[in-house]
PDB file of C-alpha atoms and ligand atoms in Angstrom:
ATOM      1  CA  MET A   1     -83.025 -55.036 -34.284  1.00  0.00           C
ATOM      2  CA  ARG A   2     -85.057 -52.200 -34.383  1.00  0.00           C
ATOM      3  CA  PHE A   3     -86.739 -50.216 -31.292  1.00  0.00           C
ATOM      4  CA  ASP A   4     -88.876 -47.768 -32.040  1.00  0.00           C
ATOM      5  CA  ILE A   5     -89.612 -45.611 -29.623  1.00  0.00           C
ATOM      6  CA  ILE A   6     -92.846 -42.988 -29.532  1.00  0.00           C
ATOM      7  CA  THR A   7     -91.966 -39.800 -27.594  1.00  0.00           C
ATOM      8  CA  ILE A   8     -93.623 -35.805 -27.192  1.00  0.00           C
ATOM      9  CA  PHE A   9     -89.492 -35.386 -26.410  1.00  0.00           C
ATOM     10  CA  PRO A  10     -87.601 -36.954 -28.709  1.00  0.00           C
ATOM     11  CA  GLU A  11     -84.754 -34.285 -28.270  1.00  0.00           C
ATOM     12  CA  MET A  12     -84.399 -35.957 -24.765  1.00  0.00           C
ATOM     13  CA  PHE A  13     -82.677 -39.428 -26.942  1.00  0.00           C
ATOM     14  CA  GLU A  14     -80.190 -37.046 -28.183  1.00  0.00           C
ATOM     15  CA  GLY A  15     -77.412 -37.436 -25.563  1.00  0.00           C
ATOM     16  CA  PHE A  16     -78.405 -41.329 -24.755  1.00  0.00           C
ATOM     17  CA  PHE A  17     -77.706 -42.180 -28.684  1.00  0.00           C
ATOM     18  CA  SER A  18     -74.342 -39.947 -28.193  1.00  0.00           C
ATOM     19  CA  GLY A  19     -72.373 -42.136 -26.675  1.00  0.00           C
ATOM     20  CA  GLY A  20     -71.319 -45.517 -25.510  1.00  0.00           C
ATOM     21  CA  ILE A  21     -72.180 -48.857 -25.813  1.00  0.00           C
ATOM     22  CA  ILE A  22     -75.618 -47.006 -27.531  1.00  0.00           C
ATOM     23  CA  LYS A  23     -74.081 -45.490 -30.442  1.00  0.00           C
ATOM     24  CA  ARG A  24     -71.018 -48.174 -31.147  1.00  0.00           C
ATOM     25  CA  ALA A  25     -74.038 -50.649 -31.504  1.00  0.00           C
ATOM     26  CA  VAL A  26     -75.910 -48.381 -34.109  1.00  0.00           C
ATOM     27  CA  GLN A  27     -72.512 -47.423 -35.896  1.00  0.00           C
ATOM     28  CA  LYS A  28     -71.952 -51.358 -35.948  1.00  0.00           C
ATOM     29  CA  GLY A  29     -75.372 -51.553 -37.048  1.00  0.00           C
ATOM     30  CA  LEU A  30     -76.417 -54.496 -34.661  1.00  0.00           C
ATOM     31  CA  ILE A  31     -78.903 -52.438 -33.694  1.00  0.00           C
ATOM     32  CA  GLU A  32     -81.430 -49.615 -35.461  1.00  0.00           C
ATOM     33  CA  ILE A  33     -83.234 -46.894 -33.145  1.00  0.00           C
ATOM     34  CA  ASN A  34     -85.774 -44.368 -35.080  1.00  0.00           C
ATOM     35  CA  VAL A  35     -87.201 -41.939 -32.270  1.00  0.00           C
ATOM     36  CA  CYS A  36     -90.714 -40.855 -33.253  1.00  0.00           C
ATOM     37  CA  ASN A  37     -92.166 -37.653 -32.405  1.00  0.00           C
ATOM     38  CA  LEU A  38     -95.812 -38.091 -31.650  1.00  0.00           C
ATOM     39  CA  ARG A  39     -97.106 -34.857 -32.680  1.00  0.00           C
ATOM     40  CA  ASP A  40     -96.415 -35.796 -36.408  1.00  0.00           C
ATOM     41  CA  PHE A  41     -99.499 -38.134 -35.592  1.00  0.00           C
ATOM     42  CA  THR A  42    -101.744 -35.592 -35.146  1.00  0.00           C
ATOM     43  CA  THR A  43    -103.946 -34.242 -37.236  1.00  0.00           C
ATOM     44  CA  ASP A  44    -105.238 -30.716 -35.601  1.00  0.00           C
ATOM     45  CA  LYS A  45    -103.351 -27.136 -36.140  1.00  0.00           C
ATOM     46  CA  HIS A  46    -102.323 -26.945 -32.559  1.00  0.00           C
ATOM     47  CA  ARG A  47    -101.045 -31.058 -32.599  1.00  0.00           C
ATOM     48  CA  GLN A  48    -102.371 -31.539 -29.370  1.00  0.00           C
ATOM     49  CA  VAL A  49    -101.231 -34.858 -27.964  1.00  0.00           C
ATOM     50  CA  ASP A  50    -103.869 -34.823 -25.089  1.00  0.00           C
ATOM     51  CA  ASP A  51    -107.097 -33.836 -23.705  1.00  0.00           C
ATOM     52  CA  ARG A  52    -109.367 -34.004 -20.610  1.00  0.00           C
ATOM     53  CA  PRO A  53    -109.992 -36.945 -18.813  1.00  0.00           C
ATOM     54  CA  TYR A  54    -113.959 -38.404 -18.797  1.00  0.00           C
ATOM     55  CA  GLY A  55    -114.808 -38.315 -14.985  1.00  0.00           C
ATOM     56  CA  GLY A  56    -114.040 -34.859 -14.213  1.00  0.00           C
ATOM     57  CA  GLU A  57    -110.273 -36.097 -13.160  1.00  0.00           C
ATOM     58  CA  GLU A  58    -107.399 -33.215 -12.842  1.00  0.00           C
ATOM     59  CA  GLY A  59    -104.881 -33.183 -15.589  1.00  0.00           C
ATOM     60  CA  MET A  60    -104.665 -34.696 -19.086  1.00  0.00           C
ATOM     61  CA  VAL A  61    -104.641 -38.095 -21.068  1.00  0.00           C
ATOM     62  CA  PHE A  62    -103.082 -39.330 -23.839  1.00  0.00           C
ATOM     63  CA  LYS A  63    -105.752 -39.334 -26.366  1.00  0.00           C
ATOM     64  CA  PRO A  64    -105.448 -42.851 -28.486  1.00  0.00           C
ATOM     65  CA  GLU A  65    -105.971 -41.484 -32.482  1.00  0.00           C
ATOM     66  CA  PRO A  66    -102.139 -40.196 -32.465  1.00  0.00           C
ATOM     67  CA  ILE A  67    -100.854 -43.185 -30.414  1.00  0.00           C
ATOM     68  CA  PHE A  68    -102.519 -45.905 -32.509  1.00  0.00           C
ATOM     69  CA  ALA A  69    -101.497 -44.063 -35.605  1.00  0.00           C
ATOM     70  CA  ALA A  70     -97.794 -43.607 -34.868  1.00  0.00           C
ATOM     71  CA  VAL A  71     -97.608 -47.471 -33.763  1.00  0.00           C
ATOM     72  CA  GLU A  72     -99.438 -48.287 -37.410  1.00  0.00           C
ATOM     73  CA  SER A  73     -96.980 -46.309 -39.172  1.00  0.00           C
ATOM     74  CA  VAL A  74     -93.938 -47.873 -37.751  1.00  0.00           C
ATOM     75  CA  ARG A  75     -94.681 -51.033 -36.915  1.00  0.00           C
ATOM     76  CA  GLN A  76     -93.458 -53.591 -39.902  1.00  0.00           C
ATOM     77  CA  SER A  77     -95.276 -56.797 -38.389  1.00  0.00           C
ATOM     78  CA  ASP A  78     -98.117 -57.957 -36.298  1.00  0.00           C
ATOM     79  CA  LYS A  79     -95.559 -60.014 -34.156  1.00  0.00           C
ATOM     80  CA  THR A  80     -94.060 -56.898 -33.177  1.00  0.00           C
ATOM     81  CA  PRO A  81     -94.170 -56.401 -29.419  1.00  0.00           C
ATOM     82  CA  VAL A  82     -95.631 -53.025 -28.340  1.00  0.00           C
ATOM     83  CA  TYR A  83     -94.800 -51.502 -25.214  1.00  0.00           C
ATOM     84  CA  LEU A  84     -96.613 -48.805 -22.809  1.00  0.00           C
ATOM     85  CA  LEU A  85     -94.084 -47.627 -20.153  1.00  0.00           C
ATOM     86  CA  SER A  86     -96.024 -46.284 -17.263  1.00  0.00           C
ATOM     87  CA  PRO A  87     -95.486 -46.851 -13.493  1.00  0.00           C
ATOM     88  CA  GLN A  88     -98.845 -49.549 -13.522  1.00  0.00           C
ATOM     89  CA  GLY A  89     -96.885 -52.250 -15.435  1.00  0.00           C
ATOM     90  CA  ARG A  90     -95.459 -55.367 -14.642  1.00  0.00           C
ATOM     91  CA  GLU A  91     -92.041 -54.814 -13.368  1.00  0.00           C
ATOM     92  CA  PHE A  92     -88.772 -54.601 -16.012  1.00  0.00           C
ATOM     93  CA  ASN A  93     -86.039 -57.069 -15.708  1.00  0.00           C
ATOM     94  CA  ALA A  94     -83.087 -59.000 -16.645  1.00  0.00           C
ATOM     95  CA  ARG A  95     -85.390 -61.646 -17.910  1.00  0.00           C
ATOM     96  CA  LEU A  96     -88.221 -59.525 -19.955  1.00  0.00           C
ATOM     97  CA  ALA A  97     -84.883 -57.462 -21.234  1.00  0.00           C
ATOM     98  CA  ALA A  98     -83.541 -61.085 -22.241  1.00  0.00           C
ATOM     99  CA  GLU A  99     -87.085 -62.018 -23.840  1.00  0.00           C
ATOM    100  CA  MET A 100     -87.625 -59.118 -25.640  1.00  0.00           C
ATOM    101  CA  ALA A 101     -83.891 -59.070 -27.349  1.00  0.00           C
ATOM    102  CA  GLN A 102     -85.041 -61.993 -29.485  1.00  0.00           C
ATOM    103  CA  HIS A 103     -87.716 -59.840 -31.633  1.00  0.00           C
ATOM    104  CA  ARG A 104     -86.401 -58.540 -34.840  1.00  0.00           C
ATOM    105  CA  GLN A 105     -88.007 -55.157 -33.566  1.00  0.00           C
ATOM    106  CA  ILE A 106     -89.825 -53.327 -30.811  1.00  0.00           C
ATOM    107  CA  VAL A 107     -92.284 -50.217 -30.485  1.00  0.00           C
ATOM    108  CA  LEU A 108     -92.021 -48.436 -26.868  1.00  0.00           C
ATOM    109  CA  ILE A 109     -94.400 -46.205 -25.919  1.00  0.00           C
ATOM    110  CA  CYS A 110     -94.052 -42.876 -23.527  1.00  0.00           C
ATOM    111  CA  GLY A 111     -96.922 -42.599 -21.448  1.00  0.00           C
ATOM    112  CA  ARG A 112     -97.127 -39.847 -18.759  1.00  0.00           C
ATOM    113  CA  TYR A 113     -97.748 -39.819 -15.320  1.00  0.00           C
ATOM    114  CA  GLU A 114    -101.631 -38.427 -15.854  1.00  0.00           C
ATOM    115  CA  GLY A 115    -102.108 -41.114 -18.082  1.00  0.00           C
ATOM    116  CA  VAL A 116    -102.769 -42.683 -21.681  1.00  0.00           C
ATOM    117  CA  ASP A 117    -106.591 -43.022 -22.955  1.00  0.00           C
ATOM    118  CA  GLU A 118    -106.859 -47.111 -21.596  1.00  0.00           C
ATOM    119  CA  ARG A 119    -107.727 -48.588 -24.951  1.00  0.00           C
ATOM    120  CA  VAL A 120    -104.188 -47.893 -25.351  1.00  0.00           C
ATOM    121  CA  ALA A 121    -103.396 -50.244 -22.755  1.00  0.00           C
ATOM    122  CA  GLU A 122    -106.037 -52.280 -23.601  1.00  0.00           C
ATOM    123  CA  HIS A 123    -106.149 -52.902 -27.695  1.00  0.00           C
ATOM    124  CA  LEU A 124    -103.037 -51.625 -28.995  1.00  0.00           C
ATOM    125  CA  ALA A 125    -100.048 -51.761 -26.251  1.00  0.00           C
ATOM    126  CA  THR A 126     -99.248 -56.573 -26.011  1.00  0.00           C
ATOM    127  CA  ASP A 127     -97.867 -55.319 -22.871  1.00  0.00           C
ATOM    128  CA  GLU A 128     -97.351 -52.451 -19.604  1.00  0.00           C
ATOM    129  CA  ILE A 129     -94.016 -52.406 -18.296  1.00  0.00           C
ATOM    130  CA  SER A 130     -92.265 -50.261 -15.481  1.00  0.00           C
ATOM    131  CA  ILE A 131     -88.599 -49.764 -14.723  1.00  0.00           C
ATOM    132  CA  GLY A 132     -89.582 -49.943 -10.772  1.00  0.00           C
ATOM    133  CA  ASP A 133     -92.167 -48.996  -7.992  1.00  0.00           C
ATOM    134  CA  TYR A 134     -91.749 -45.508  -8.177  1.00  0.00           C
ATOM    135  CA  VAL A 135     -93.539 -42.400 -10.900  1.00  0.00           C
ATOM    136  CA  LEU A 136     -91.334 -40.981 -13.373  1.00  0.00           C
ATOM    137  CA  THR A 137     -93.151 -37.366 -15.093  1.00  0.00           C
ATOM    138  CA  GLY A 138     -93.046 -40.004 -18.194  1.00  0.00           C
ATOM    139  CA  GLY A 139     -92.019 -43.180 -19.985  1.00  0.00           C
ATOM    140  CA  GLU A 140     -88.936 -41.629 -21.596  1.00  0.00           C
ATOM    141  CA  LEU A 141     -86.015 -42.244 -18.869  1.00  0.00           C
ATOM    142  CA  ALA A 142     -87.863 -45.674 -18.682  1.00  0.00           C
ATOM    143  CA  ALA A 143     -87.240 -46.089 -22.764  1.00  0.00           C
ATOM    144  CA  MET A 144     -83.844 -45.487 -22.155  1.00  0.00           C
ATOM    145  CA  VAL A 145     -83.284 -47.815 -19.068  1.00  0.00           C
ATOM    146  CA  VAL A 146     -85.397 -50.513 -21.588  1.00  0.00           C
ATOM    147  CA  VAL A 147     -83.025 -49.897 -24.890  1.00  0.00           C
ATOM    148  CA  GLU A 148     -79.842 -50.376 -23.064  1.00  0.00           C
ATOM    149  CA  ALA A 149     -80.762 -53.569 -21.115  1.00  0.00           C
ATOM    150  CA  VAL A 150     -82.608 -55.007 -23.948  1.00  0.00           C
ATOM    151  CA  ALA A 151     -79.590 -54.028 -26.456  1.00  0.00           C
ATOM    152  CA  ARG A 152     -76.854 -55.634 -24.017  1.00  0.00           C
ATOM    153  CA  PHE A 153     -78.613 -59.078 -24.770  1.00  0.00           C
ATOM    154  CA  VAL A 154     -78.125 -58.629 -28.443  1.00  0.00           C
ATOM    155  CA  PRO A 155     -75.106 -60.594 -30.229  1.00  0.00           C
ATOM    156  CA  ARG A 156     -72.243 -58.814 -30.452  1.00  0.00           C
ATOM    157  CA  VAL A 157     -73.447 -55.525 -29.021  1.00  0.00           C
ATOM    158  CA  VAL A 158     -71.324 -56.144 -25.196  1.00  0.00           C
ATOM    159  CA  GLY A 159     -68.328 -56.828 -26.169  1.00  0.00           C
ATOM    160  CA  LYS A 160     -67.475 -60.518 -24.692  1.00  0.00           C
ATOM    161  CA  GLU A 161     -71.044 -61.328 -24.759  1.00  0.00           C
ATOM    162  CA  GLU A 162     -70.003 -63.966 -22.147  1.00  0.00           C
ATOM    163  CA  SER A 163     -70.098 -61.563 -19.871  1.00  0.00           C
ATOM    164  CA  VAL A 164     -73.757 -60.563 -20.893  1.00  0.00           C
ATOM    165  CA  ARG A 165     -74.391 -64.010 -19.659  1.00  0.00           C
ATOM    166  CA  HIS A 166     -72.734 -63.530 -16.186  1.00  0.00           C
ATOM    167  CA  ASP A 167     -73.818 -60.775 -15.369  1.00  0.00           C
ATOM    168  CA  SER A 168     -74.990 -61.461 -11.908  1.00  0.00           C
ATOM    169  CA  PHE A 169     -78.947 -60.118 -11.627  1.00  0.00           C
ATOM    170  CA  PHE A 170     -79.170 -62.286 -14.669  1.00  0.00           C
ATOM    171  CA  GLU A 171     -77.617 -65.290 -12.776  1.00  0.00           C
ATOM    172  CA  GLY A 172     -79.560 -64.460  -9.545  1.00  0.00           C
ATOM    173  CA  LEU A 173     -75.889 -63.864  -7.777  1.00  0.00           C
ATOM    174  CA  LEU A 174     -74.480 -61.132  -6.597  1.00  0.00           C
ATOM    175  CA  ASP A 175     -70.989 -60.328  -8.138  1.00  0.00           C
ATOM    176  CA  TYR A 176     -68.084 -60.102  -6.794  1.00  0.00           C
ATOM    177  CA  PRO A 177     -66.355 -57.305  -5.806  1.00  0.00           C
ATOM    178  CA  GLN A 178     -63.524 -55.882  -7.978  1.00  0.00           C
ATOM    179  CA  TYR A 179     -60.676 -53.815  -7.418  1.00  0.00           C
ATOM    180  CA  THR A 180     -58.266 -52.026  -9.518  1.00  0.00           C
ATOM    181  CA  ARG A 181     -54.533 -49.874  -9.300  1.00  0.00           C
ATOM    182  CA  PRO A 182     -53.524 -48.714  -6.640  1.00  0.00           C
ATOM    183  CA  ARG A 183     -52.836 -51.688  -4.537  1.00  0.00           C
ATOM    184  CA  GLU A 184     -53.486 -49.575  -1.637  1.00  0.00           C
ATOM    185  CA  PHE A 185     -55.600 -46.175  -1.221  1.00  0.00           C
ATOM    186  CA  ARG A 186     -55.350 -44.039   1.598  1.00  0.00           C
ATOM    187  CA  GLY A 187     -54.594 -46.948   3.704  1.00  0.00           C
ATOM    188  CA  MET A 188     -57.650 -49.016   2.345  1.00  0.00           C
ATOM    189  CA  LYS A 189     -55.908 -52.686   0.639  1.00  0.00           C
ATOM    190  CA  VAL A 190     -56.903 -54.808  -2.039  1.00  0.00           C
ATOM    191  CA  PRO A 191     -58.003 -57.895  -0.153  1.00  0.00           C
ATOM    192  CA  GLN A 192     -54.747 -60.499  -0.149  1.00  0.00           C
ATOM    193  CA  VAL A 193     -56.355 -62.896  -2.053  1.00  0.00           C
ATOM    194  CA  LEU A 194     -56.726 -61.371  -5.870  1.00  0.00           C
ATOM    195  CA  PHE A 195     -52.716 -61.827  -5.404  1.00  0.00           C
ATOM    196  CA  SER A 196     -51.992 -65.208  -4.602  1.00  0.00           C
TER     197      SER A 196
HETATM  198  N1  ADE B 201     -93.835 -43.701 -16.289  1.00  0.00           N
HETATM  199  C1  ADE B 201     -93.379 -42.818 -15.371  1.00  0.00           C
HETATM  200  N2  ADE B 201     -93.396 -44.125 -14.147  1.00  0.00           N
HETATM  201  C2  ADE B 201     -92.442 -44.913 -14.775  1.00  0.00           C
HETATM  202  C3  ADE B 201     -91.992 -46.414 -14.607  1.00  0.00           C
HETATM  203  N3  ADE B 201     -91.666 -46.413 -13.207  1.00  0.00           N
HETATM  204  N4  ADE B 201     -91.562 -46.951 -15.095  1.00  0.00           N
HETATM  205  C4  ADE B 201     -92.389 -46.993 -16.725  1.00  0.00           C
HETATM  206  N5  ADE B 201     -92.775 -45.149 -17.483  1.00  0.00           N
HETATM  207  C5  ADE B 201     -93.219 -44.942 -15.909  1.00  0.00           C
END
């Protein structure tokens, strides 16, 4: 499965990819991640990705042209879904992650809090998704959350596939509490039932 991430902060993703489950999945060839710098799709000498909003509000808004150009350059098929990450989107959850993992490729557009020209949401994105009911400065952290949660549903990314399916949130159940050694720590004991 391939993830294409469109961002103005590609360097933010370096740490995320350099360890753990994501690094291993890339090394094993189970997933491929392409981080795309939105500024590479501008045509002016200042490489400007944003502009003042019509209507006179404060702040800046991402222009549509570089985003359309970036998505068109990475999208391998008309069937590839394109997700705009924004606090206005529909809430991301395990079910949606599992659904997203059925695609060969997904494109994630990292927006930013002041906004993205609405034509991106209306005419380019398949869906607008939020990782929770709070506002982040940009969609980068949200994209990392989505990549990790979706990658876990790609076969063989997680050691035992069963452990994904049995994850508490996916089954709508609470996970049971876990303990490890020592059997007693500062007077706090592991429940007796675990030794029976
Ligand atoms: N960008 C800013 N806030 C966000 C959120 N809560 N989810 C996804 N993208 C965002």
